[in-house]
Amino acid sequence: MIEQNHWARRFFYVMAAVALLVAALPALAQEGGQQRPAMAATAGESQSAAQGASKKQASSTVKQTGSQDDRLFWTLPNLLTVENENLVPPLTPGGKFKLLSRQAFDPIEYPFIGFLALISQAQNSEPAFGQGAAGYAKRYGASFGDATIGSYMTGAVFPALLRQDPRYYQLGKGGFVHRTGYSIGRIFITRTDAGRAQFNYSEIGGNAIAAGISNAYHPRQDRSVANTMSVWWTDIGWDTVSNVAKEFWPDIRRMLSKKPAPPLETLNPD
């Protein structure tokens, strides 16, 4: 079975990171309470000036790229998450490819995929790949191909062709259940470039095409309709988990950094 437990491993990775962050909250809050500056007024002025410069730089980045520079759990690139829909301009077809390329080829992606391939090697997933350095190289290449092709299909190719917005727009309000339901629903409902709600053909169709392409480089005995369907739903399942993490990560990040929510302001896309 092609990466039959791929979703489970990634789900554990994300949930473990969330658990560590939540567990660290009390200690971080206590540490922040103990470290009071002696010159409160001076420190406050310096902090305000630094925050102002940071906000100005962040707004400029959003205006130019259509995304905010951010990392999920300070590790994985999170360029396709929108925290304030009023801040971001629409993406052009070229902008979608450029933004997706920045995320897909981010330096952290290489060791992350290497870690997944290492787990796959230890579990002897897809035995036809073999063991040793050659087997690991094949698993690494297959994992990198799955991740990259799937990302391009769902985040650039299909969105450019169908004029859909590949970014995840955080709801940012309401209870846990409501926001979780919203993030799961974004798998099936997305925005067009004009801002209208539409069935997420890019996610569903893009992952289906990526799963079919994966048959070209996975072992011959795994090239079946059942395995292709498994890869398809595995990718959709991972994207669902990713959406939930994207929905709540900005809250966790602001809680840990003690920064307020982003201001409601509109940028001129010109």
CSV table of C-alpha atoms in Angstrom, one decimal:
chain,number,residue,atom,x,y,z
A,1,MET,CA,0.0,0.0,0.0
A,2,ILE,CA,1.4,3.4,-1.0
A,3,GLU,CA,2.2,5.3,2.2
A,4,GLN,CA,-0.9,3.8,3.9
A,5,ASN,CA,0.0,5.3,7.3
A,6,HIS,CA,1.3,8.6,5.9
A,7,TRP,CA,-1.6,10.6,7.2
A,8,ALA,CA,-1.4,9.0,10.7
A,9,ARG,CA,2.3,9.9,11.0
A,10,ARG,CA,1.8,13.5,10.0
A,11,PHE,CA,-1.3,13.8,12.2
A,12,PHE,CA,0.8,12.6,15.2
A,13,TYR,CA,3.5,15.1,14.2
A,14,VAL,CA,1.1,18.1,14.2
A,15,MET,CA,-0.8,17.0,17.3
A,16,ALA,CA,2.5,16.4,19.2
A,17,ALA,CA,3.6,20.0,18.4
A,18,VAL,CA,0.3,21.4,19.6
A,19,ALA,CA,0.6,19.4,22.8
A,20,LEU,CA,4.1,20.7,23.5
A,21,LEU,CA,3.1,24.3,22.9
A,22,VAL,CA,0.0,24.0,25.1
A,23,ALA,CA,2.1,22.4,27.8
A,24,ALA,CA,4.7,25.2,27.6
A,25,LEU,CA,2.1,28.0,28.1
A,26,PRO,CA,2.1,28.2,31.9
A,27,ALA,CA,5.9,28.2,32.1
A,28,LEU,CA,6.2,30.9,29.4
A,29,ALA,CA,3.5,33.0,31.1
A,30,GLN,CA,5.3,32.8,34.5
A,31,GLU,CA,8.6,33.7,32.9
A,32,GLY,CA,7.1,36.7,31.2
A,33,GLY,CA,5.6,37.9,34.5
A,34,GLN,CA,8.9,37.7,36.3
A,35,GLN,CA,11.0,39.6,33.8
A,36,ARG,CA,9.8,43.2,34.3
A,37,PRO,CA,12.0,46.0,32.9
A,38,ALA,CA,13.4,48.5,35.3
A,39,MET,CA,12.8,51.4,33.0
A,40,ALA,CA,9.1,50.7,32.2
A,41,ALA,CA,8.5,53.9,30.2
A,42,THR,CA,11.7,53.7,28.2
A,43,ALA,CA,11.2,50.0,27.5
A,44,GLY,CA,7.6,50.7,26.5
A,45,GLU,CA,8.6,53.4,24.0
A,46,SER,CA,11.2,51.1,22.5
A,47,GLN,CA,8.8,48.3,22.2
A,48,SER,CA,6.2,50.5,20.6
A,49,ALA,CA,8.7,51.8,18.1
A,50,ALA,CA,9.8,48.2,17.3
A,51,GLN,CA,6.3,47.0,16.9
A,52,GLY,CA,5.4,49.9,14.6
A,53,ALA,CA,8.4,49.2,12.4
A,54,SER,CA,7.5,45.4,12.4
A,55,LYS,CA,3.9,46.1,11.4
A,56,LYS,CA,4.9,48.4,8.6
A,57,GLN,CA,7.3,45.8,7.2
A,58,ALA,CA,4.7,43.1,7.6
A,59,SER,CA,2.1,45.2,5.8
A,60,SER,CA,4.5,45.9,3.0
A,61,THR,CA,5.3,42.1,2.6
A,62,VAL,CA,1.6,41.3,2.5
A,63,LYS,CA,0.9,43.9,-0.1
A,64,GLN,CA,3.7,42.7,-2.4
A,65,THR,CA,3.3,38.9,-2.0
A,66,GLY,CA,-0.3,38.4,-1.0
A,67,SER,CA,0.8,36.5,2.1
A,68,GLN,CA,2.4,37.0,5.5
A,69,ASP,CA,5.8,35.4,6.2
A,70,ASP,CA,5.0,32.9,8.9
A,71,ARG,CA,5.9,29.4,9.9
A,72,LEU,CA,3.6,26.8,11.4
A,73,PHE,CA,5.0,26.0,14.9
A,74,TRP,CA,8.0,28.2,13.9
A,75,THR,CA,9.1,25.4,11.5
A,76,LEU,CA,7.0,24.6,8.5
A,77,PRO,CA,6.4,27.5,6.0
A,78,ASN,CA,2.8,28.8,6.4
A,79,LEU,CA,2.6,31.3,3.5
A,80,LEU,CA,-0.8,30.2,2.3
A,81,THR,CA,-2.7,31.2,5.5
A,82,VAL,CA,-4.5,34.5,5.6
A,83,GLU,CA,-5.2,35.9,9.1
A,84,ASN,CA,-7.0,39.1,7.9
A,85,GLU,CA,-8.8,39.0,4.6
A,86,ASN,CA,-8.8,42.8,4.4
A,87,LEU,CA,-5.1,42.9,4.3
A,88,VAL,CA,-4.3,40.7,1.3
A,89,PRO,CA,-4.6,41.6,-2.4
A,90,PRO,CA,-5.9,39.0,-4.9
A,91,LEU,CA,-3.3,36.6,-6.4
A,92,THR,CA,-2.5,36.6,-10.1
A,93,PRO,CA,-1.9,33.2,-11.8
A,94,GLY,CA,1.9,33.9,-11.7
A,95,GLY,CA,1.6,35.0,-8.1
A,96,LYS,CA,0.1,31.6,-7.2
A,97,PHE,CA,3.0,29.8,-8.7
A,98,LYS,CA,5.5,32.1,-7.1
A,99,LEU,CA,3.9,31.8,-3.7
A,100,LEU,CA,3.6,28.0,-3.9
A,101,SER,CA,7.2,27.7,-5.1
A,102,ARG,CA,8.5,29.6,-2.0
A,103,GLN,CA,6.6,27.2,0.2
A,104,ALA,CA,7.4,24.0,-1.6
A,105,PHE,CA,11.1,24.6,-1.9
A,106,ASP,CA,11.6,26.2,1.5
A,107,PRO,CA,14.9,24.9,3.1
A,108,ILE,CA,13.0,23.2,6.0
A,109,GLU,CA,11.1,21.0,3.6
A,110,TYR,CA,14.2,19.0,2.7
A,111,PRO,CA,15.0,17.7,6.2
A,112,PHE,CA,11.3,17.3,7.0
A,113,ILE,CA,10.7,15.0,4.0
A,114,GLY,CA,14.0,13.2,4.9
A,115,PHE,CA,12.5,12.6,8.3
A,116,LEU,CA,9.3,11.1,6.8
A,117,ALA,CA,11.4,9.0,4.4
A,118,LEU,CA,13.5,7.7,7.4
A,119,ILE,CA,10.3,6.6,9.2
A,120,SER,CA,9.1,4.9,6.0
A,121,GLN,CA,12.5,3.1,5.7
A,122,ALA,CA,12.3,1.9,9.3
A,123,GLN,CA,8.8,0.5,8.7
A,124,ASN,CA,9.9,-1.0,5.4
A,125,SER,CA,7.0,0.7,3.6
A,126,GLU,CA,6.9,-0.3,0.0
A,127,PRO,CA,9.3,-3.2,0.3
A,128,ALA,CA,10.1,-3.1,-3.4
A,129,PHE,CA,12.2,0.0,-2.8
A,130,GLY,CA,14.6,-2.1,-0.7
A,131,GLN,CA,16.8,-1.0,2.2
A,132,GLY,CA,20.2,0.7,2.5
A,133,ALA,CA,21.2,4.0,0.9
A,134,ALA,CA,19.5,3.1,-2.4
A,135,GLY,CA,16.2,2.2,-0.7
A,136,TYR,CA,16.3,5.4,1.3
A,137,ALA,CA,17.0,7.5,-1.8
A,138,LYS,CA,14.0,6.0,-3.6
A,139,ARG,CA,11.7,6.7,-0.6
A,140,TYR,CA,13.0,10.2,-0.3
A,141,GLY,CA,12.4,10.9,-4.0
A,142,ALA,CA,8.9,9.4,-3.8
A,143,SER,CA,8.0,11.4,-0.7
A,144,PHE,CA,9.4,14.6,-2.2
A,145,GLY,CA,7.5,13.9,-5.5
A,146,ASP,CA,4.2,13.3,-3.6
A,147,ALA,CA,4.6,16.5,-1.5
A,148,THR,CA,5.7,18.8,-4.3
A,149,ILE,CA,3.4,17.6,-7.1
A,150,GLY,CA,0.4,17.5,-4.8
A,151,SER,CA,1.2,21.1,-3.6
A,152,TYR,CA,1.5,22.4,-7.1
A,153,MET,CA,-1.7,20.8,-8.3
A,154,THR,CA,-3.8,22.0,-5.4
A,155,GLY,CA,-2.0,25.3,-4.8
A,156,ALA,CA,-1.0,26.6,-8.3
A,157,VAL,CA,-2.0,24.6,-11.4
A,158,PHE,CA,-5.7,24.1,-10.6
A,159,PRO,CA,-6.2,27.4,-8.9
A,160,ALA,CA,-4.6,29.2,-11.9
A,161,LEU,CA,-6.8,27.3,-14.4
A,162,LEU,CA,-10.0,27.6,-12.4
A,163,ARG,CA,-9.4,31.1,-11.0
A,164,GLN,CA,-9.7,29.8,-7.4
A,165,ASP,CA,-7.8,31.3,-4.4
A,166,PRO,CA,-5.4,28.6,-2.9
A,167,ARG,CA,-5.0,30.4,0.4
A,168,TYR,CA,-6.6,29.4,3.7
A,169,TYR,CA,-8.6,32.2,5.2
A,170,GLN,CA,-8.6,31.9,9.0
A,171,LEU,CA,-12.0,32.4,10.6
A,172,GLY,CA,-10.5,33.6,13.9
A,173,LYS,CA,-13.7,33.9,15.9
A,174,GLY,CA,-16.2,31.6,17.5
A,175,GLY,CA,-15.9,28.5,19.6
A,176,PHE,CA,-13.5,25.6,19.1
A,177,VAL,CA,-16.1,23.3,17.5
A,178,HIS,CA,-17.4,26.0,15.2
A,179,ARG,CA,-13.9,26.9,14.0
A,180,THR,CA,-12.9,23.3,13.6
A,181,GLY,CA,-15.9,22.7,11.5
A,182,TYR,CA,-15.1,25.7,9.4
A,183,SER,CA,-11.5,24.6,8.8
A,184,ILE,CA,-12.6,21.1,7.8
A,185,GLY,CA,-15.3,22.6,5.5
A,186,ARG,CA,-12.6,24.6,3.6
A,187,ILE,CA,-11.5,21.3,2.1
A,188,PHE,CA,-14.8,21.3,0.1
A,189,ILE,CA,-15.5,25.1,-0.2
A,190,THR,CA,-13.0,27.7,-1.3
A,191,ARG,CA,-13.0,31.2,-2.7
A,192,THR,CA,-12.8,32.3,-6.3
A,193,ASP,CA,-10.4,35.1,-7.2
A,194,ALA,CA,-13.4,37.4,-7.2
A,195,GLY,CA,-14.1,36.4,-3.5
A,196,ARG,CA,-17.2,34.2,-4.1
A,197,ALA,CA,-17.7,30.8,-2.5
A,198,GLN,CA,-17.2,27.8,-4.8
A,199,PHE,CA,-16.7,24.0,-4.5
A,200,ASN,CA,-13.0,23.4,-4.0
A,201,TYR,CA,-12.2,21.7,-7.3
A,202,SER,CA,-8.5,22.6,-6.8
A,203,GLU,CA,-8.2,20.5,-3.6
A,204,ILE,CA,-10.3,17.5,-4.7
A,205,GLY,CA,-9.3,17.4,-8.3
A,206,GLY,CA,-5.7,18.5,-7.8
A,207,ASN,CA,-5.1,15.7,-5.3
A,208,ALA,CA,-6.7,13.2,-7.6
A,209,ILE,CA,-4.4,14.1,-10.4
A,210,ALA,CA,-1.4,14.1,-8.1
A,211,ALA,CA,-2.3,10.6,-6.9
A,212,GLY,CA,-2.5,9.4,-10.5
A,213,ILE,CA,0.9,10.9,-11.3
A,214,SER,CA,2.4,9.1,-8.3
A,215,ASN,CA,1.9,5.8,-10.1
A,216,ALA,CA,4.7,6.7,-12.4
A,217,TYR,CA,7.4,6.5,-9.8
A,218,HIS,CA,6.0,4.2,-7.1
A,219,PRO,CA,6.7,0.4,-7.3
A,220,ARG,CA,4.8,-1.4,-10.0
A,221,GLN,CA,2.9,-3.7,-7.6
A,222,ASP,CA,1.5,-0.6,-5.9
A,223,ARG,CA,0.0,0.8,-9.1
A,224,SER,CA,-3.7,-0.1,-8.6
A,225,VAL,CA,-6.9,1.8,-8.4
A,226,ALA,CA,-7.2,1.0,-4.7
A,227,ASN,CA,-3.8,2.4,-3.9
A,228,THR,CA,-4.4,5.5,-6.0
A,229,MET,CA,-7.6,6.1,-4.1
A,230,SER,CA,-5.7,5.6,-0.9
A,231,VAL,CA,-3.1,8.2,-1.8
A,232,TRP,CA,-5.9,10.6,-2.9
A,233,TRP,CA,-7.8,10.4,0.4
A,234,THR,CA,-4.6,10.3,2.4
A,235,ASP,CA,-3.6,13.7,0.9
A,236,ILE,CA,-7.0,15.1,1.5
A,237,GLY,CA,-6.9,13.9,5.1
A,238,TRP,CA,-3.5,15.6,5.6
A,239,ASP,CA,-4.8,18.8,4.1
A,240,THR,CA,-7.7,18.7,6.5
A,241,VAL,CA,-5.4,18.3,9.5
A,242,SER,CA,-3.3,21.1,8.1
A,243,ASN,CA,-6.3,23.4,7.8
A,244,VAL,CA,-7.2,22.8,11.5
A,245,ALA,CA,-3.6,23.6,12.5
A,246,LYS,CA,-3.7,26.8,10.3
A,247,GLU,CA,-6.9,27.9,11.9
A,248,PHE,CA,-5.6,27.8,15.5
A,249,TRP,CA,-1.9,28.5,15.0
A,250,PRO,CA,-2.2,32.3,14.8
A,251,ASP,CA,-4.0,32.3,18.2
A,252,ILE,CA,-1.3,30.1,19.7
A,253,ARG,CA,1.5,32.2,18.2
A,254,ARG,CA,-0.1,35.5,19.5
A,255,MET,CA,-0.6,33.9,22.9
A,256,LEU,CA,3.0,32.9,23.2
A,257,SER,CA,4.4,36.1,21.8
A,258,LYS,CA,1.7,38.2,23.7
A,259,LYS,CA,0.9,40.2,20.5
A,260,PRO,CA,-2.6,41.5,19.8
A,261,ALA,CA,-4.7,40.3,16.9
A,262,PRO,CA,-3.8,42.1,13.5
A,263,PRO,CA,-5.6,45.4,13.0
A,264,LEU,CA,-8.5,45.6,10.6
A,265,GLU,CA,-7.2,47.7,7.7
A,266,THR,CA,-7.5,47.5,4.0
A,267,LEU,CA,-4.5,47.6,1.7
A,268,ASN,CA,-4.7,49.0,-1.8
A,269,PRO,CA,-3.5,46.1,-4.1
A,270,ASP,CA,-2.0,48.6,-6.6
